[in-house]
CSV table of C-alpha atoms in Angstrom, one decimal:
chain,number,residue,atom,x,y,z
A,65,MET,CA,-16.2,-14.2,-11.9
A,66,ILE,CA,-14.6,-14.7,-8.6
A,67,TYR,CA,-13.6,-11.2,-8.3
A,68,GLY,CA,-17.2,-10.0,-8.9
A,69,ALA,CA,-18.5,-12.2,-6.2
A,70,MET,CA,-15.9,-11.4,-4.0
A,71,LYS,CA,-16.6,-7.8,-4.6
A,72,PHE,CA,-20.5,-8.2,-4.3
A,73,SER,CA,-20.2,-9.8,-0.9
A,74,LEU,CA,-17.2,-8.6,0.9
A,75,GLY,CA,-17.2,-5.4,-0.9
A,76,GLY,CA,-20.8,-4.7,0.0
A,77,SER,CA,-20.5,-5.9,3.3
A,78,LEU,CA,-17.2,-3.1,3.7
A,79,LYS,CA,-19.6,-0.4,2.3
A,80,LEU,CA,-22.5,-1.3,4.5
A,81,ALA,CA,-20.7,-1.7,7.8
A,82,PHE,CA,-18.2,1.1,7.4
A,83,ARG,CA,-19.7,3.5,4.9
A,84,PRO,CA,-16.5,4.9,3.2
A,85,TRP,CA,-16.5,8.2,2.1
A,86,VAL,CA,-14.8,9.0,-1.3
A,87,GLU,CA,-13.7,12.0,-3.3
A,88,GLY,CA,-12.2,12.2,-6.8
A,89,LEU,CA,-13.9,9.0,-8.2
A,90,GLU,CA,-14.2,11.1,-11.5
A,91,ASN,CA,-10.6,10.8,-11.6
A,92,ILE,CA,-10.5,7.0,-12.4
A,93,PRO,CA,-10.8,6.2,-16.0
A,94,ALA,CA,-13.7,4.2,-17.5
A,95,GLU,CA,-11.5,2.1,-19.3
A,96,GLY,CA,-7.8,1.8,-20.2
A,97,PRO,CA,-4.7,1.1,-17.8
A,98,ALA,CA,-3.9,3.3,-15.0
A,99,ILE,CA,-1.6,2.8,-11.9
A,100,LEU,CA,-3.1,3.6,-8.7
A,101,ALA,CA,-0.3,4.7,-6.1
A,102,SER,CA,-1.5,5.0,-2.6
A,103,ASN,CA,-0.5,5.8,0.9
A,104,HIS,CA,-0.4,2.3,3.1
A,105,LEU,CA,-1.9,2.5,6.5
A,106,SER,CA,-3.7,-0.7,7.2
A,107,PHE,CA,-4.0,-4.1,5.5
A,108,SER,CA,-7.3,-3.3,4.8
A,109,ASP,CA,-6.5,-0.6,2.2
A,110,SER,CA,-6.0,-3.3,-0.3
A,111,PHE,CA,-10.0,-4.1,0.1
A,112,PHE,CA,-11.7,-0.7,1.0
A,113,LEU,CA,-10.2,0.7,-2.4
A,114,PRO,CA,-11.6,-1.8,-4.5
A,115,ALA,CA,-14.6,-1.8,-2.8
A,116,VAL,CA,-15.5,1.6,-3.9
A,117,LEU,CA,-14.3,1.6,-7.3
A,118,ASP,CA,-16.6,0.0,-10.3
A,119,ARG,CA,-13.4,-1.3,-11.9
A,120,LYS,CA,-11.1,-4.4,-11.0
A,121,VAL,CA,-8.1,-3.2,-9.3
A,122,THR,CA,-5.2,-5.6,-9.2
A,123,PHE,CA,-2.6,-5.3,-5.9
A,124,ILE,CA,0.5,-7.6,-5.3
A,125,ALA,CA,0.8,-10.0,-2.3
A,126,LYS,CA,3.8,-12.2,-1.3
A,127,ALA,CA,3.8,-15.7,-3.0
A,128,GLU,CA,3.5,-17.4,0.2
A,129,TYR,CA,-0.5,-16.2,0.6
A,130,PHE,CA,-0.9,-18.5,-2.5
A,131,THR,CA,1.3,-21.8,-1.7
A,132,SER,CA,0.5,-22.6,2.1
A,133,PRO,CA,-0.6,-26.1,2.2
A,134,GLY,CA,-3.5,-27.4,3.8
A,135,VAL,CA,-7.3,-26.5,3.7
A,136,LYS,CA,-6.4,-23.2,5.3
A,137,GLY,CA,-3.5,-22.5,2.6
A,138,LYS,CA,-6.3,-23.1,0.0
A,139,LEU,CA,-8.7,-20.9,1.5
A,140,THR,CA,-6.1,-18.2,1.8
A,141,ALA,CA,-5.0,-18.4,-1.9
A,142,ALA,CA,-8.5,-18.4,-2.9
A,143,PHE,CA,-9.4,-15.4,-1.0
A,144,PHE,CA,-6.5,-13.4,-2.4
A,145,LYS,CA,-7.0,-14.6,-5.8
A,146,GLY,CA,-10.4,-13.6,-5.3
A,147,VAL,CA,-10.1,-10.1,-4.3
A,148,GLY,CA,-7.7,-9.4,-7.5
A,149,GLN,CA,-4.1,-10.0,-5.9
A,150,LEU,CA,-1.3,-11.4,-7.8
A,151,PRO,CA,1.2,-13.6,-6.3
A,152,VAL,CA,5.0,-12.3,-6.1
A,153,ASP,CA,7.8,-14.8,-5.8
A,154,ARG,CA,10.6,-13.2,-3.7
A,155,SER,CA,13.1,-15.6,-4.4
A,156,GLY,CA,14.8,-14.3,-7.6
A,157,ALA,CA,17.9,-12.8,-7.7
A,158,ARG,CA,16.5,-9.2,-7.2
A,159,GLY,CA,13.4,-10.5,-5.3
A,160,ALA,CA,10.0,-8.9,-4.8
A,161,GLY,CA,10.9,-5.6,-6.6
A,162,GLU,CA,11.5,-7.2,-10.2
A,163,ALA,CA,8.4,-9.6,-9.8
A,164,ALA,CA,6.4,-6.4,-8.9
A,165,ILE,CA,7.6,-4.7,-11.8
A,166,LYS,CA,6.7,-7.6,-14.3
A,167,ALA,CA,3.3,-8.3,-12.7
A,168,GLY,CA,2.5,-4.5,-12.8
A,169,ILE,CA,3.4,-4.2,-16.4
A,170,GLU,CA,1.6,-7.4,-17.6
A,171,VAL,CA,-1.5,-5.8,-15.6
A,172,ILE,CA,-1.0,-2.5,-17.5
A,173,GLU,CA,-0.6,-4.2,-21.1
A,174,LYS,CA,-4.2,-5.8,-20.4
A,175,GLY,CA,-5.5,-2.4,-19.8
A,176,GLY,CA,-6.2,-2.7,-16.4
A,177,LEU,CA,-5.8,-0.9,-13.0
A,178,PHE,CA,-2.7,-1.8,-11.2
A,179,GLY,CA,-2.4,-1.1,-7.4
A,180,ILE,CA,0.6,-0.2,-5.7
A,181,TYR,CA,2.1,1.5,-2.4
A,182,PRO,CA,5.2,3.2,-3.0
A,183,GLU,CA,6.2,3.2,0.5
A,184,GLY,CA,6.7,-0.6,0.2
A,185,THR,CA,5.3,-1.4,3.7
A,186,ARG,CA,2.6,0.0,5.8
A,187,SER,CA,3.2,3.1,8.0
A,188,PRO,CA,4.2,2.3,11.3
A,189,ASP,CA,2.9,5.4,12.8
A,190,GLY,CA,0.4,6.9,10.4
A,191,ARG,CA,3.0,9.4,8.6
A,192,LEU,CA,3.8,9.3,5.1
A,193,TYR,CA,7.1,7.9,4.4
A,194,ARG,CA,9.5,8.4,1.3
A,195,GLY,CA,8.7,6.3,-1.5
A,196,LYS,CA,10.8,3.5,-3.1
A,197,PRO,CA,12.2,4.6,-6.6
A,198,GLY,CA,11.9,0.9,-8.1
A,199,GLY,CA,8.4,-0.5,-8.8
A,200,LEU,CA,6.1,2.5,-9.2
A,201,ALA,CA,8.3,4.6,-11.4
A,202,ARG,CA,9.8,1.8,-13.6
A,203,VAL,CA,6.3,0.5,-14.4
A,204,ALA,CA,5.0,4.2,-15.2
A,205,LEU,CA,8.3,4.7,-17.5
A,206,ALA,CA,8.2,1.4,-18.9
A,207,THR,CA,4.3,1.6,-20.1
A,208,GLY,CA,3.3,5.3,-20.0
A,209,ALA,CA,0.3,4.3,-18.3
A,210,PRO,CA,-0.9,7.3,-16.0
A,211,VAL,CA,-0.4,7.5,-12.3
A,212,ILE,CA,-3.5,8.4,-10.4
A,213,PRO,CA,-2.6,9.3,-6.7
A,214,VAL,CA,-4.8,8.0,-4.0
A,215,ALA,CA,-4.8,8.7,0.1
A,216,MET,CA,-6.7,6.5,2.4
A,217,ILE,CA,-7.9,8.5,5.2
A,218,ASP,CA,-8.2,6.8,8.9
A,219,THR,CA,-8.1,3.2,7.9
A,220,GLU,CA,-5.1,2.6,10.5
A,221,LYS,CA,-7.9,3.6,13.5
A,222,ILE,CA,-10.1,0.7,12.3
A,223,GLN,CA,-8.0,-2.3,13.8
A,224,PRO,CA,-4.8,-1.0,15.1
A,225,PRO,CA,-2.0,-3.5,15.7
A,226,GLY,CA,-3.1,-5.8,18.3
A,227,LYS,CA,-6.8,-5.2,18.1
A,228,VAL,CA,-8.8,-8.1,16.8
A,229,VAL,CA,-12.4,-6.8,16.6
A,230,PRO,CA,-12.5,-3.6,14.3
A,231,LYS,CA,-13.8,-0.5,15.0
A,232,LEU,CA,-16.7,0.6,13.0
A,233,MET,CA,-16.1,4.1,11.7
A,234,ARG,CA,-15.8,5.7,8.4
A,235,PRO,CA,-12.4,5.7,6.5
A,236,GLY,CA,-12.1,8.2,3.5
A,237,ILE,CA,-10.4,7.9,0.2
A,238,ARG,CA,-9.4,10.5,-1.8
A,239,ILE,CA,-8.5,10.4,-5.7
A,240,GLY,CA,-6.1,12.8,-7.3
A,241,LYS,CA,-6.0,13.7,-10.9
A,242,PRO,CA,-3.8,11.5,-13.2
A,243,LEU,CA,0.0,12.5,-13.5
A,244,ASP,CA,1.5,12.1,-17.1
A,245,PHE,CA,5.2,10.8,-16.8
A,246,THR,CA,5.2,9.9,-20.6
A,247,ARG,CA,8.1,12.7,-21.2
A,248,TYR,CA,10.1,10.2,-19.5
A,249,GLN,CA,9.3,7.1,-21.4
A,250,GLY,CA,12.1,4.7,-21.7
A,251,MET,CA,14.1,6.4,-19.2
A,252,GLU,CA,13.4,3.8,-16.4
A,253,GLY,CA,17.2,3.0,-16.3
A,254,ASP,CA,18.2,6.5,-15.1
A,255,ARG,CA,17.9,6.6,-10.9
A,256,PHE,CA,17.5,10.3,-10.8
A,257,ILE,CA,14.3,9.9,-13.4
A,258,LEU,CA,12.7,7.4,-11.1
A,259,ARG,CA,13.7,9.4,-7.8
A,260,SER,CA,12.0,12.5,-9.3
A,261,VAL,CA,9.0,10.6,-10.5
A,262,THR,CA,8.5,8.9,-7.2
A,263,ASP,CA,9.0,12.3,-5.1
A,264,GLU,CA,6.3,13.9,-7.6
A,265,VAL,CA,4.0,11.1,-7.0
A,266,MET,CA,4.7,11.1,-3.0
A,267,TYR,CA,4.1,15.0,-2.8
A,268,GLU,CA,0.5,14.6,-4.4
A,269,ILE,CA,-0.4,11.8,-1.8
A,270,MET,CA,1.0,13.9,0.9
A,271,LYS,CA,-1.3,16.9,-0.4
A,272,LEU,CA,-4.3,14.7,-0.5
A,273,SER,CA,-3.9,12.9,2.8
A,274,GLY,CA,-2.5,15.6,4.9
A,275,GLN,CA,-0.1,13.3,6.5
A,276,GLU,CA,3.0,14.5,7.8
A,277,TYR,CA,6.1,13.5,5.5
A,278,VAL,CA,9.2,11.7,6.8
A,279,ASP,CA,12.0,11.6,4.4
A,280,ILE,CA,13.2,8.0,5.0
A,281,TYR,CA,11.7,4.7,4.3
A,282,ALA,CA,9.2,3.2,6.1
A,283,THR,CA,11.1,-0.1,6.8
A,284,ALA,CA,13.8,2.0,8.1
A,285,ALA,CA,11.4,3.5,10.7
A,286,LYS,CA,10.4,0.3,11.7
A,287,ARG,CA,13.8,-0.6,12.2
A,288,GLN,CA,14.5,2.2,14.5
A,289,ILE,CA,11.0,1.8,16.3
A,290,ALA,CA,12.2,-1.7,16.9
A,291,ASP,CA,15.4,-1.0,18.2
A,292,ALA,CA,13.8,1.9,20.6
A,293,GLU,CA,11.4,-0.5,22.1
A,294,LYS,CA,14.1,-3.2,22.5
A,295,ALA,CA,16.4,-0.8,24.2
A,296,ALA,CA,13.5,0.6,26.7
A,297,LYS,CA,12.5,-3.1,27.6
A,298,GLU,CA,16.4,-3.6,28.3
A,299,ALA,CA,16.4,-0.5,30.3
A,300,VAL,CA,13.4,-1.4,32.5
A,301,LYS,CA,15.0,-5.3,32.9
A,302,ALA,CA,18.2,-3.4,34.0
A,303,GLU,CA,16.7,-1.2,36.6
A,304,ILE,CA,14.8,-4.1,38.0
A,305,ALA,CA,17.7,-6.1,38.1
A,306,ALA,CA,19.5,-3.0,40.3
A,307,ARG,CA,16.8,-2.4,42.3
A,308,GLU,CA,16.8,-6.2,43.3
A,309,GLU,CA,20.5,-6.3,44.0
A,310,SER,CA,20.5,-3.1,46.0
A,311,GLY,CA,17.7,-4.4,48.3
A,312,ALA,CA,19.6,-8.0,48.5
């Protein structure tokens, strides 16, 4: 009931305001389990995709969104539950990865749609990064559920980092044909199979999105960008200090 109400209000508002275009809706099964594997450009990806689907899609979110104290915390928890997100406890021995896999399998076993971002985090620059071989491939091989590649288009342009007011423009969503990995079912312990499955999915996402592919993890790219920005700031400070010293 909560999901339906949120979809009607938030989803309806998003579609009315931003008018997202969609290709490939026929590739989403009318019933039965499936894994939706998408690129990740914006925080809004988890809202635009469910808004255009008739069926409920469940994503995962860090547990802190559901356990924060106070009125704001309760409202935040209600919001994330309302839009179909599941809390993932990252405090276990192997952290969020194992929790995400367990959550995904539970959704699939109930016949639902499980949404996952193989990159593991948002792209720092709009390019497509290497998929992490854990969650996506292990859920697919443990359950036999089809994997449906999804490409979010231009969602990062709606509200870039640092911008408070979103830009009214039309994002796009391309949904590819289901990928069948049942030939590998039961082999989720083989890291080479996990990598092969993940790379195949990422290749399909790349074709749908038209993004440039970068064969490193997005988390590593973010560290490189942060390090470069820090080095640039330190260089500027050093140059200013040198000028001040020479002029003294």
